[in-house]
Structure formats: structure tokens, C-alpha cells
Short mmCIF file of C-alpha atoms and ligand atoms in Angstrom, two decimals:
data_model
loop_
_atom_site.label_atom_id
_atom_site.label_comp_id
_atom_site.label_asym_id
_atom_site.label_seq_id
_atom_site.Cartn_x
_atom_site.Cartn_y
_atom_site.Cartn_z
CA MET A 88 45.84 -5.53 -11.77
CA LEU A 89 43.90 -6.70 -8.72
CA THR A 90 45.67 -6.11 -5.45
CA TRP A 91 44.84 -6.67 -1.83
CA MET A 92 46.67 -6.64 1.47
CA ASP A 93 48.59 -9.78 2.49
CA SER A 94 47.19 -9.41 6.00
CA LEU A 95 43.71 -10.27 4.69
CA LYS A 96 44.68 -13.82 3.74
CA GLY A 97 42.81 -16.42 5.81
CA ARG A 98 40.96 -13.75 7.78
CA SER A 99 37.57 -14.10 9.40
CA MET A 100 35.23 -11.18 9.88
CA MET A 101 33.10 -11.23 13.00
CA ARG A 102 32.51 -7.48 12.98
CA LEU A 103 34.18 -4.46 11.42
CA ALA A 104 36.43 -4.01 14.43
CA SER A 105 38.17 -7.22 13.23
CA PHE A 106 39.85 -5.16 10.47
CA THR A 107 42.19 -2.20 10.56
CA ASP A 108 41.01 1.03 8.91
CA GLU A 109 43.47 0.44 6.11
CA GLU A 110 42.22 -3.11 5.52
CA MET A 111 38.66 -1.89 5.35
CA LEU A 112 39.45 0.81 2.77
CA ASN A 113 41.54 -1.73 0.84
CA LEU A 114 38.58 -4.13 0.67
CA ILE A 115 36.28 -1.39 -0.66
CA ASP A 116 38.91 -0.66 -3.31
CA LEU A 117 39.21 -4.32 -4.23
CA ALA A 118 35.41 -4.56 -4.55
CA ALA A 119 35.43 -1.61 -6.97
CA GLN A 120 38.12 -3.35 -9.03
CA LEU A 121 36.20 -6.63 -9.05
CA LYS A 122 33.05 -4.79 -10.09
CA ALA A 123 34.83 -3.16 -13.04
CA ARG A 124 36.34 -6.50 -13.98
CA ARG A 125 32.96 -8.21 -14.01
CA ALA A 126 31.45 -5.34 -16.03
CA ALA A 127 34.21 -5.94 -18.59
CA GLY A 128 32.89 -9.49 -18.92
CA VAL A 129 35.56 -11.31 -16.92
CA ARG A 130 34.44 -14.31 -14.93
CA GLY A 131 37.68 -15.47 -13.37
CA ASN A 132 38.93 -18.30 -11.23
CA LEU A 133 40.07 -16.47 -8.13
CA LEU A 134 38.11 -18.95 -5.99
CA HIS A 135 38.85 -21.98 -8.16
CA ARG A 136 37.73 -25.17 -6.38
CA LYS A 137 37.11 -23.29 -3.12
CA ASN A 138 34.11 -24.58 -1.19
CA VAL A 139 32.18 -22.25 1.08
CA ALA A 140 29.36 -23.26 3.45
CA LEU A 141 26.56 -20.75 3.93
CA ILE A 142 24.81 -21.41 7.24
CA PHE A 143 21.60 -19.39 7.37
CA GLU A 144 19.29 -19.40 10.38
CA LYS A 145 17.42 -16.32 9.13
CA SER A 146 15.94 -15.41 5.73
CA SER A 147 17.96 -13.60 3.11
CA THR A 148 17.64 -12.42 -0.47
CA ARG A 149 20.75 -10.25 -0.93
CA THR A 150 23.36 -11.87 1.28
CA ARG A 151 22.58 -15.40 0.18
CA ASN A 152 22.48 -14.67 -3.55
CA SER A 153 25.41 -12.24 -3.50
CA THR A 154 27.57 -14.83 -1.83
CA LEU A 155 26.56 -17.74 -4.02
CA VAL A 156 27.02 -15.78 -7.26
CA ALA A 157 30.28 -14.19 -6.08
CA ILE A 158 31.70 -17.67 -5.46
CA ARG A 159 30.37 -19.13 -8.70
CA ASP A 160 31.68 -16.16 -10.71
CA GLU A 161 35.18 -17.04 -9.59
CA GLY A 162 35.04 -20.80 -10.06
CA GLY A 163 34.17 -21.91 -6.54
CA ASN A 164 31.22 -23.68 -4.97
CA GLY A 165 28.81 -22.47 -2.29
CA GLU A 166 26.53 -24.75 -0.30
CA TYR A 167 23.42 -23.17 1.26
CA LEU A 168 22.57 -24.80 4.61
CA THR A 169 19.52 -23.76 6.59
CA ARG A 170 18.76 -24.80 10.14
CA PRO A 171 16.52 -27.74 9.19
CA ASP A 172 19.23 -29.03 6.81
CA ILE A 173 21.92 -29.54 9.43
CA HIS A 174 22.16 -30.46 13.13
CA PHE A 175 23.60 -27.02 14.05
CA GLY A 176 22.84 -26.29 17.69
CA LYS A 177 20.07 -28.92 17.90
CA LYS A 178 21.58 -32.41 17.77
CA GLU A 179 25.14 -31.15 17.53
CA SER A 180 26.85 -28.28 19.31
CA VAL A 181 28.07 -25.26 17.37
CA LYS A 182 31.60 -26.28 18.38
CA ASP A 183 31.28 -29.77 16.87
CA THR A 184 29.56 -28.46 13.74
CA ALA A 185 32.41 -25.98 13.31
CA ARG A 186 35.02 -28.73 13.63
CA VAL A 187 33.23 -30.90 11.06
CA LEU A 188 32.61 -28.16 8.50
CA GLY A 189 36.13 -26.81 8.94
CA ARG A 190 37.49 -30.19 7.74
CA ILE A 191 35.31 -30.04 4.62
CA TYR A 192 35.03 -26.39 3.58
CA ASP A 193 37.49 -23.59 2.89
CA GLY A 194 35.29 -20.98 4.55
CA ILE A 195 31.91 -20.40 6.20
CA LEU A 196 29.50 -17.50 5.92
CA PHE A 197 27.08 -17.41 8.83
CA ARG A 198 23.75 -15.64 9.22
CA GLY A 199 22.02 -16.21 12.51
CA PHE A 200 20.94 -14.94 15.86
CA ARG A 201 23.78 -15.14 18.34
CA GLN A 202 27.05 -13.31 17.75
CA GLN A 203 28.67 -15.91 20.00
CA ASP A 204 27.72 -18.69 17.56
CA CYS A 205 29.51 -16.83 14.78
CA GLU A 206 32.56 -16.40 16.98
CA ASP A 207 32.51 -20.07 17.98
CA LEU A 208 32.34 -21.12 14.34
CA ALA A 209 35.46 -19.08 13.68
CA LYS A 210 37.20 -20.30 16.81
CA TYR A 211 36.65 -24.01 16.23
CA SER A 212 36.43 -24.47 12.45
CA GLY A 213 39.96 -23.34 11.66
CA VAL A 214 38.77 -21.71 8.42
CA PRO A 215 37.75 -18.11 7.72
CA VAL A 216 34.22 -17.30 8.90
CA TRP A 217 32.30 -14.21 7.76
CA ASN A 218 29.42 -12.72 9.68
CA GLY A 219 26.52 -12.41 7.25
CA LEU A 220 24.35 -10.84 10.01
CA THR A 221 23.72 -11.61 13.63
CA ASP A 222 21.47 -9.89 16.15
CA ASP A 223 24.39 -7.58 16.97
CA TYR A 224 26.21 -6.79 13.73
CA HIS A 225 25.88 -6.78 9.93
CA PRO A 226 29.42 -6.01 8.79
CA THR A 227 29.29 -7.24 5.16
CA GLN A 228 26.45 -4.78 4.50
CA ILE A 229 28.58 -1.76 5.34
CA PHE A 230 31.21 -2.42 2.67
CA ALA A 231 28.43 -2.20 0.07
CA ASP A 232 27.02 0.98 1.64
CA LEU A 233 30.36 2.76 1.66
CA LEU A 234 31.22 1.59 -1.85
CA THR A 235 27.91 3.09 -3.02
CA VAL A 236 28.68 6.40 -1.31
CA ARG A 237 32.15 6.43 -2.87
CA GLU A 238 30.77 5.72 -6.34
CA THR A 239 28.05 8.36 -6.07
CA PHE A 240 30.09 11.18 -4.52
CA GLY A 241 33.46 10.21 -5.97
CA SER A 242 35.08 9.72 -2.55
CA LEU A 243 34.32 9.19 1.12
CA GLY A 244 35.84 12.56 2.01
CA ASP A 245 33.71 15.20 3.74
CA VAL A 246 30.60 13.01 3.95
CA THR A 247 27.99 12.88 6.73
CA ILE A 248 25.75 9.82 6.99
CA ALA A 249 22.61 10.21 9.09
CA TYR A 250 21.05 6.92 10.12
CA VAL A 251 17.40 7.37 11.11
CA GLY A 252 15.48 4.62 12.93
CA ASP A 253 16.41 1.81 15.33
CA GLY A 254 19.74 3.17 16.54
CA ARG A 255 20.92 0.02 18.25
CA ASN A 256 20.26 -2.70 15.70
CA ASN A 257 22.83 -4.78 13.83
CA VAL A 258 23.00 -2.45 10.81
CA ALA A 259 23.28 0.71 12.94
CA ASN A 260 26.04 -0.85 15.09
CA SER A 261 28.10 -1.83 12.07
CA LEU A 262 27.43 1.36 10.12
CA MET A 263 28.63 3.46 13.05
CA MET A 264 31.93 1.56 13.20
CA GLY A 265 32.30 1.51 9.40
CA CYS A 266 31.92 5.28 9.23
CA ALA A 267 34.39 5.75 12.07
CA LYS A 268 36.98 3.57 10.35
CA CYS A 269 36.59 5.26 6.97
CA GLY A 270 36.58 8.84 8.28
CA VAL A 271 32.89 9.49 7.58
CA ARG A 272 30.84 11.58 10.03
CA TYR A 273 28.00 9.52 11.56
CA VAL A 274 24.78 10.87 13.01
CA CYS A 275 22.24 8.57 14.62
CA CYS A 276 18.65 9.84 14.88
CA THR A 277 16.74 7.57 17.21
CA PRO A 278 14.44 7.74 20.24
CA ARG A 279 16.09 7.52 23.68
CA GLU A 280 14.81 3.96 24.09
CA LEU A 281 16.88 2.86 21.10
CA TRP A 282 20.09 4.83 21.57
CA PRO A 283 23.21 2.89 20.66
CA ASP A 284 24.59 0.60 23.34
CA GLU A 285 27.13 2.55 25.41
CA LYS A 286 29.99 0.12 24.83
CA VAL A 287 29.40 -0.09 21.08
CA LEU A 288 29.20 3.70 20.90
CA ALA A 289 32.35 4.24 22.95
CA GLU A 290 34.34 1.80 20.83
CA ALA A 291 33.28 3.56 17.61
CA GLU A 292 33.88 7.01 19.11
CA GLU A 293 37.47 6.13 19.85
CA VAL A 294 38.06 5.09 16.24
CA ALA A 295 36.19 8.14 14.87
CA LYS A 296 38.28 10.48 16.99
CA ARG A 297 41.47 8.92 15.67
CA ASN A 298 40.23 9.57 12.14
CA GLY A 299 39.19 13.17 12.82
CA VAL A 300 35.42 12.70 12.57
CA ASP A 301 32.65 12.71 15.13
CA ILE A 302 29.65 10.57 16.01
CA ARG A 303 26.52 12.31 17.23
CA VAL A 304 23.24 10.93 18.53
CA PHE A 305 19.97 12.90 18.38
CA ASP A 306 16.44 12.05 19.36
CA ASP A 307 15.10 14.83 17.13
CA PRO A 308 15.46 13.63 13.53
CA VAL A 309 14.89 17.07 12.01
CA LYS A 310 17.78 18.56 13.99
CA GLY A 311 19.93 15.47 13.49
CA VAL A 312 19.82 15.29 9.70
CA LYS A 313 20.85 18.92 9.18
CA GLY A 314 23.88 18.95 6.90
CA ALA A 315 23.71 15.22 6.12
CA ASN A 316 24.64 13.91 2.67
CA VAL A 317 23.21 10.44 3.15
CA LEU A 318 19.97 9.51 4.87
CA TYR A 319 20.05 5.83 5.75
CA THR A 320 17.40 3.68 7.34
CA ASP A 321 16.59 0.05 8.05
CA VAL A 322 13.46 -1.83 9.08
CA TRP A 323 12.07 -0.85 12.48
CA VAL A 324 11.74 -4.48 13.55
CA SER A 325 14.67 -6.77 12.89
CA MET A 326 14.42 -10.50 12.27
CA GLY A 327 13.80 -12.29 15.55
CA GLU A 328 12.02 -9.40 17.29
CA GLU A 329 8.66 -9.63 15.54
CA ASP A 330 6.84 -9.60 18.90
CA LYS A 331 7.89 -5.94 19.25
CA THR A 332 6.24 -4.84 15.99
CA ALA A 333 3.32 -2.76 17.27
CA ALA A 334 5.38 -0.93 19.89
CA ARG A 335 8.19 -0.19 17.46
CA ILE A 336 5.84 1.24 14.86
CA ARG A 337 4.38 3.57 17.49
CA LEU A 338 7.83 4.60 18.70
CA LEU A 339 9.45 5.10 15.32
CA ARG A 340 6.65 6.73 13.30
CA PRO A 341 8.22 10.21 13.77
CA TYR A 342 11.45 8.81 12.30
CA GLN A 343 10.08 7.90 8.88
CA ILE A 344 12.26 9.21 6.06
CA ASN A 345 10.05 11.34 3.84
CA MET A 346 10.67 14.28 1.52
CA ASP A 347 10.35 16.77 4.38
CA LEU A 348 13.18 15.02 6.20
CA MET A 349 15.24 14.90 3.00
CA ARG A 350 14.73 18.68 2.71
CA ALA A 351 15.66 19.16 6.38
CA THR A 352 19.22 18.14 5.46
CA GLY A 353 19.58 21.44 3.61
CA ASN A 354 21.21 19.47 0.79
CA ILE A 355 18.21 18.71 -1.39
CA ASP A 356 19.84 20.53 -4.31
CA GLY A 357 23.34 19.37 -3.47
CA ARG A 358 25.11 16.16 -2.43
CA LEU A 359 22.34 13.98 -1.05
CA MET A 360 21.33 10.34 -1.34
CA PHE A 361 19.07 7.83 0.32
CA LEU A 362 20.30 4.37 1.33
CA HIS A 363 18.60 1.34 2.87
CA CYS A 364 20.12 -2.11 3.36
CA LEU A 365 16.78 -3.63 2.19
CA PRO A 366 14.30 -5.25 2.39
CA ALA A 367 12.30 -2.01 2.83
CA PHE A 368 8.72 -1.26 3.78
CA HIS A 369 8.11 1.65 1.40
CA ASP A 370 4.63 0.78 0.13
CA ASN A 371 1.65 -1.49 0.81
CA LYS A 372 2.85 -4.27 -1.50
CA THR A 373 4.11 -6.64 1.20
CA GLU A 374 2.26 -8.93 3.60
CA VAL A 375 3.44 -6.79 6.51
CA THR A 376 2.39 -3.43 5.05
CA LYS A 377 -0.72 -4.31 3.06
CA ASP A 378 -2.94 -2.63 5.67
CA CYS A 379 -0.63 0.04 7.12
CA GLY A 380 1.36 1.22 4.08
CA ALA A 381 4.90 2.61 4.14
CA LEU A 382 6.85 2.45 7.40
CA GLU A 383 10.51 3.53 7.63
CA VAL A 384 10.60 5.33 4.26
CA THR A 385 7.95 6.74 1.94
CA ASP A 386 7.56 5.41 -1.56
CA GLU A 387 8.30 8.92 -2.83
CA VAL A 388 11.81 8.90 -1.33
CA PHE A 389 12.44 5.24 -2.14
CA GLU A 390 11.64 5.79 -5.82
CA SER A 391 13.28 9.24 -6.05
CA LYS A 392 16.46 10.22 -7.85
CA TYR A 393 18.18 10.34 -4.44
CA SER A 394 17.67 6.65 -3.85
CA LYS A 395 20.70 4.44 -4.59
CA VAL A 396 19.30 1.34 -2.93
CA PHE A 397 19.65 -0.96 -5.91
CA ASP A 398 23.25 0.09 -6.55
CA GLU A 399 23.81 -0.61 -2.86
CA SER A 400 22.13 -3.97 -3.23
CA GLU A 401 24.24 -4.94 -6.25
CA ASN A 402 27.34 -3.85 -4.37
CA ARG A 403 26.68 -6.57 -1.80
CA MET A 404 27.93 -9.04 -4.38
CA HIS A 405 31.10 -7.17 -5.32
CA THR A 406 32.03 -6.46 -1.71
CA ILE A 407 31.37 -10.00 -0.47
CA LYS A 408 33.46 -11.22 -3.41
CA ALA A 409 36.28 -8.96 -2.24
CA LEU A 410 36.14 -10.46 1.24
CA LEU A 411 36.19 -14.03 -0.04
CA VAL A 412 38.90 -13.44 -2.64
CA SER A 413 41.21 -11.62 -0.23
CA ALA A 414 40.84 -14.40 2.34
CA LEU A 415 40.86 -17.46 0.09
CA CYS A 416 42.61 -16.74 -3.20
CA ASP A 417 45.99 -18.44 -3.46
CA ARG A 418 47.43 -16.04 -6.02
CA LYS A 419 47.78 -12.27 -6.31
CA GLY A 420 48.38 -9.75 -9.02
CA ILE A 421 45.75 -11.09 -11.41
N1 LIG B 129 20.53 -6.35 3.32
C1 LIG B 129 20.46 -7.68 3.52
O1 LIG B 129 21.25 -8.27 4.26
O2 LIG B 129 19.49 -8.30 2.83
P1 LIG B 129 19.04 -9.82 2.97
O3 LIG B 129 18.38 -9.97 4.31
O4 LIG B 129 18.09 -10.03 1.83
O5 LIG B 129 20.26 -10.68 2.87
N1 LIG B 130 18.14 -5.09 10.87
C1 LIG B 130 17.62 -5.97 9.86
C2 LIG B 130 18.58 -6.05 8.73
C3 LIG B 130 18.11 -6.89 7.57
C4 LIG B 130 19.11 -6.95 6.45
C5 LIG B 130 17.36 -7.35 10.47
O1 LIG B 130 18.19 -7.83 11.24
O2 LIG B 130 16.32 -7.93 10.16
#
């Protein structure tokens, strides 16, 4: 029987700090149940006649498709709205757009630049709003990451995740808080220039301490990954900061995840996996890497037995479904 916490009903998610630790673990559990249910062939009606607007200012493969299929699987309807499709922020303020869409839709998933826009959508629409990535946070991603770790290792107990790369981007910020909330040790390996923002770090440290785990930041990746069970990376240049590409590549070259770094964990024959939120620059098969080749991860690691990136990617759908169902479904115990 599917179960979720009553407190999740009608809830928005701006960032992971919006949820209690218990709610976060409960959502990961619900996603695992929904995944098993779908594998058993059940396409239900948990979101029957629910309409969700997807406002996307930035590109997306996983978040967009995971959300649309999650809604459709459960009998609802998703509408994909890009910036040129609507007046959002151009001819109409975010506040007015929120008030209009809130009268029409049951919920809104937002992917964009400004965290404040996401918060304003939630504040003025009166319906649940989920952050599908802003410049500051990428909370929906982390549910999928932690579900993948749980599936691969059997639990989230006694796990160290080492994130290697841009230590202050949206994924790193959310991963740090997600680990803290779920009692997972978090290590960030990043150059001084990209150390986590002090406030974001302090907030996560407080939660980690409460849950008996620590957060450590290293500028030496080889030292930092020692003892890690998960090596995690993301692109070196996030959407919206393309003008920084050349400098970032120079700065982050020593932080590429390769087999030597995997071995530096000391866990190459034990509990070890590689994760990446994707898309990943692991070969020369993209427009960006056709001349320079792999960036944040080598093809060898990406294609290795340690890599769980496509499980992680699939889990985006199950975890986003859990968020939508817990917030919008009118019934329980199905
Ligand atoms: N990981 C992730 O959010 O992927 P998309 O940009 O394809 O949605
Ligand atoms: N940090 C990346 C994540 C992409 C899913 C970006 O914002 O582009």
C-alpha cells in the first residue's frame, strides 16, 4: 500500500530545506514504492484530472520528460511552457503570471534562473510550486541521487558522497543539504574560488551535525575522495554562465573524475559508484566537446561498472512522481 506523510499535502518545494528530514526520507520511500508499482505494470490515477504547468526558461531533457511522463502515468495533464510561449517576466510580472496560472492549474514546476522567481510563483499562485532547477538549487535532482544510492548499497547508512567539481553550483548546494538531511557524509572537492557559499554551508552543517554526520571541503581532490563510496560530479559550467567556459575548464581540469581518482577512494574493490546528474561531457560526441574531448569525467569512468547514471536518470521520474502525488493526490492508501 502506498503511504506518504499528511504534512506533504499541498506542499511546495523551493529547496530541500523546505522539508523536514523525515519528510525527505518519506518521499524517497514513496518514490521506491511508485517505481515498484510501475514495474509491476500499474499505471494508476493518483493525479487524475490534475493539471500541472511546467515553466521552463532553461533547456531540459530529464526534468521535463520525467515530469510529463510522471503526470501522464497517473492520469493527469502537464503543459510545457517555455519563455517565448508565455509573457512571464516580459509583458507580465512573475507575480501576475503566478496569480493567473494558480487559477488554472493545480501545481507548477519551474525551471529558470532566479530563485526569487520560483519563490514568487509559490507565494502568489496559491498552488504547490516545485523548483525544477534555478541558479541556486536543484532539489528534485537529489531525491533521485539518494534513491539510486539506496538501491545500489541497500541503505543510506554509513555512506560518504564526494562531490568533485564546481562546489557552489545548484546541484552541489542541494546535494550538500540532501546528504545532511539523510545522514550521509558529504565531501566537497573544489578549488578555493568555488568553495560553497558560507551561508549555504553553515545551514547544511547545522543539519548534518544534528544527524551525526560531517561536511568537509577540500581543494585537493585526491585527499578529499579518500574513503568515499560515491564520486559525484556535474558540468563545470552551468546553464547561464557560458561566458565563463574557458576559465572554468582551466580551473577545474585537475578535478576531472578518472580511474585514478576512483582508485584514490581506496574503495575500488568495495562499495563504490559514480553519479552525475547529467548531461555529462564524457567524450567528444557533443558540440561542446568535439574538439576538447571529455571534461568533468572520463569516458572510462562514465561507461564503467561503477557508473549508475542511467539508474539515477530514470529515478528522476519516480522521485518527481512522489513529490507530485504527495502534494496533489486526494486519496491515500492506494
Ligand atoms: N539532471 C537534469 O536536471 O537534467 P536536465 O537538465 O536534462 O533536466
Ligand atoms: N549545474 C547544471 C545542472 C544541470 C542539470 C546547470 O545548472 O546547468
